[in-house]
Each structure stands twice: as structure tokens, then as C-alpha cells.
mmCIF file of C-alpha atoms in Angstrom:
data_model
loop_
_atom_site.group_PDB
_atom_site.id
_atom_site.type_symbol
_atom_site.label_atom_id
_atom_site.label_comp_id
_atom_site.label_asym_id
_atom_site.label_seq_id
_atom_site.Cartn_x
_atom_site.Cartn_y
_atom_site.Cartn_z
ATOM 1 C CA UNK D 1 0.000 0.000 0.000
ATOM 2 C CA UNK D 2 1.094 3.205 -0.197
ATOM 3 C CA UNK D 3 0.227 6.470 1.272
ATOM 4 C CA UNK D 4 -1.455 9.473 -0.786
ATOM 5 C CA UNK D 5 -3.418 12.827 -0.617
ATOM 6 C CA UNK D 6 -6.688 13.489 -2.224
ATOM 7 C CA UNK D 7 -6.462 16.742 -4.782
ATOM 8 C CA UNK D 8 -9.588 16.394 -6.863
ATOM 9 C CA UNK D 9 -12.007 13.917 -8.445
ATOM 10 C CA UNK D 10 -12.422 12.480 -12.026
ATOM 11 C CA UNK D 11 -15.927 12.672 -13.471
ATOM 12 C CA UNK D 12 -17.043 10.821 -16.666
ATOM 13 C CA UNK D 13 -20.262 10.648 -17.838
ATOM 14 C CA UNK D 14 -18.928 7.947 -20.794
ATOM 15 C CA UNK D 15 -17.041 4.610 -18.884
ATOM 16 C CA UNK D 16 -16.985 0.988 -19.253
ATOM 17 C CA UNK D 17 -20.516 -0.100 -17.607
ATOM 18 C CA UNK D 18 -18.664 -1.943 -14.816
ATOM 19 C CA UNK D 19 -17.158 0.914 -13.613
ATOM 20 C CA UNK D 20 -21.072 2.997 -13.232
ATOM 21 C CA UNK D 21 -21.387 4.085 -9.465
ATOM 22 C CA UNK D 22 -17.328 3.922 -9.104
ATOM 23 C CA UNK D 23 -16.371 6.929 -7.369
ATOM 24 C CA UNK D 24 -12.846 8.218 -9.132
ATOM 25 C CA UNK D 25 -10.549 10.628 -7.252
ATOM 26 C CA UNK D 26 -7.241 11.980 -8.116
ATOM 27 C CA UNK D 27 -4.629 11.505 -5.662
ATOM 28 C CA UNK D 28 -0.844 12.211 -4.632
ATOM 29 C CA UNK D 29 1.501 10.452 -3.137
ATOM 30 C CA UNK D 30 3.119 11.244 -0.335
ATOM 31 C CA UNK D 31 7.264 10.348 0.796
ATOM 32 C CA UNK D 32 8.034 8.946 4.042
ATOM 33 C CA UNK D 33 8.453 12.496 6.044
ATOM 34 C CA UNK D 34 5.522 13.706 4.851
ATOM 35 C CA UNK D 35 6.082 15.744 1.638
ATOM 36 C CA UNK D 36 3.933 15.696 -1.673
ATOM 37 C CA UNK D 37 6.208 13.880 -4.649
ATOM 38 C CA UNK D 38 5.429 14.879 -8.256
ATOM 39 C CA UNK D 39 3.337 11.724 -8.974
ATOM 40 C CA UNK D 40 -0.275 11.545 -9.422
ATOM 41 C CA UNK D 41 -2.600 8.788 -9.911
ATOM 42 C CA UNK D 42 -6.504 8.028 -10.340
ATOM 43 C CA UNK D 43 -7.842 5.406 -7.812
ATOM 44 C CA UNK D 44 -11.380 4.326 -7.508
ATOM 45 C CA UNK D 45 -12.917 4.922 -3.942
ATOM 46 C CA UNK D 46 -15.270 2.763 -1.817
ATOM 47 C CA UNK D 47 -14.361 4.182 1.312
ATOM 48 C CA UNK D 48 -15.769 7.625 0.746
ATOM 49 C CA UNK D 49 -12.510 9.917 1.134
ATOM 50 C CA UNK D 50 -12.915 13.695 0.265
ATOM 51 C CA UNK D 51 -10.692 16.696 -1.112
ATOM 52 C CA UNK D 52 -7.269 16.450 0.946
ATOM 53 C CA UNK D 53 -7.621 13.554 3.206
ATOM 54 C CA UNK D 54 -4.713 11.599 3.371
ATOM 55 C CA UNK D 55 -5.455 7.990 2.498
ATOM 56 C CA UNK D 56 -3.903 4.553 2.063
ATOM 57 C CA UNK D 57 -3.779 3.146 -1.778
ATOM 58 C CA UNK D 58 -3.980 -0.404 -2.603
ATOM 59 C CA UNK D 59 -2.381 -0.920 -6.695
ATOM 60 C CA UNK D 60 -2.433 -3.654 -8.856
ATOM 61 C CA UNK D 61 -4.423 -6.662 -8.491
ATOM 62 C CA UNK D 62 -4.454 -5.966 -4.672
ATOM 63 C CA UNK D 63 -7.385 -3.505 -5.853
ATOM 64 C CA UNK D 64 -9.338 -5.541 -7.424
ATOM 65 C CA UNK D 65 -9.393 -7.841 -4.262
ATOM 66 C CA UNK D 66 -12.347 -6.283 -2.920
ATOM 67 C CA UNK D 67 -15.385 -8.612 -3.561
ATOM 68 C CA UNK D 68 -17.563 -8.457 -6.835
ATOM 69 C CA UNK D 69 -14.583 -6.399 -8.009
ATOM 70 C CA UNK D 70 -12.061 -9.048 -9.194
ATOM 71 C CA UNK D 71 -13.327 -8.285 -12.766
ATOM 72 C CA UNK D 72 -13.382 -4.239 -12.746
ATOM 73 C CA UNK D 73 -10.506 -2.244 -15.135
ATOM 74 C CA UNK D 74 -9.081 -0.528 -11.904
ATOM 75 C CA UNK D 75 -5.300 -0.761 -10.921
ATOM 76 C CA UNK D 76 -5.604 1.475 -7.979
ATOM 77 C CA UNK D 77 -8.020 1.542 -4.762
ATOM 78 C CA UNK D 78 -8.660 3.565 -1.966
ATOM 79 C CA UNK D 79 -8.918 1.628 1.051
ATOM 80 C CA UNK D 80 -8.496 3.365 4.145
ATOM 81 C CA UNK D 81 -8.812 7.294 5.046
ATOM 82 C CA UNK D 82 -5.784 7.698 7.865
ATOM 83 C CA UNK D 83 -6.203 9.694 10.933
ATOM 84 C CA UNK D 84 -2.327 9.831 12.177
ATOM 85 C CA UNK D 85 0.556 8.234 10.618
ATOM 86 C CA UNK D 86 3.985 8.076 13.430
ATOM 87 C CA UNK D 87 7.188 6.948 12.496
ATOM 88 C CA UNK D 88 10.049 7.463 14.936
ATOM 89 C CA UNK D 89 8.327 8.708 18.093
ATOM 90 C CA UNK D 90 6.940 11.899 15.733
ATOM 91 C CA UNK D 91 3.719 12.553 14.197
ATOM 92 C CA UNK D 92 3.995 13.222 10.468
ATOM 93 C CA UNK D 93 0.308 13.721 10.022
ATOM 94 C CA UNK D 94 -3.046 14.023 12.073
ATOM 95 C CA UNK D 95 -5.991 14.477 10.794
ATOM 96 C CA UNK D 96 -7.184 16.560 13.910
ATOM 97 C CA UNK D 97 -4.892 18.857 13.000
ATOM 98 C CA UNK D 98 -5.068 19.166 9.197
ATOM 99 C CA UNK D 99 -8.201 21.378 10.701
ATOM 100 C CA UNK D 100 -6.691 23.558 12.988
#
């Protein structure tokens, strides 16, 4: 998995039929201290994340592990919204404090 921020959402009104009711948000990933890097990626949602949440990403065919989803075109999933990631005795994100 791998750790990324929510910037946006994707909306098409024209998609593969399997895909209808997939919620599509456009994310960034984050380094291990914290920082935005230059990638982005689309990742389907069923965990109902919103505009600069931090999130973990399942990719490959770990997203399509999900039940009644082994057959859907996605290569990346959100699968958990984080509240506080720690490494080394120090917060490097809360959500309580995103907030503040």
C-alpha cells in the first residue's frame, strides 16, 4: 500500500458499464516524512474519502481484491482514510490537526 493525498475527483459521464457508481478521485503520493512527490494517480474509492484527506492506496491486483470487483478495469483503490501516521516517536500527520 502506499500512502497518498486526495487533490480532486475524475468525473465521466462515458465509462466501461462496470465501472457505473465507481467513485474516481485523483490523488498524490506522499514520501516517508511527509512531503507531496510529483506523482499523481486516479484510484477508484469505496471508502468515501474527500478533497485532501490523506489515504492509504492499494495498486495492482491488490485492488481488485475487494469482492464483486475481481473483474473491474481498476489498478488502484482507496482503502483506508488515515487519521495519524507516526514513524520514529513523531507525528507526520493528524488528521485533527489538518483542521486547525
Amino acid at each position: 500500500m502506499q500512502i497518498a493525498k486526495v487533490r480532486g475527483t475524475v468525473v465521466s459521464t462515458q465509462k466501461e458499464p462496470s465501472l457505473q457508481g465507481t467513485k474516481l478521485l485523483m490523488l498524490q503520493f506522499i514520501d516517508e516524512e511527509g512531503h507531496p512527490l510529483p506523482k499523481y494517480e486516479v484510484a477508484a474509492d469505496n471508502v468515501g474519502a474527500g478533497i485532501d484527506e490523506w489515504v492509504l492506496v492499494s495498486r495492482g491486483g491488490a485492488a481488485r481484491e475487494i469482492p464483486r470487483s475481481e473483474q473491474l478495469p481498476i489498478d488502484a483503490r482507496v482503502v483506508a482514510i488515515i487519521d495519524t501516521i507516526t514513524v520514529d516517536n513523531s507525528m507526520i500527520y493528524g488528521k485533527k490537526d489538518q483542521y486547525r
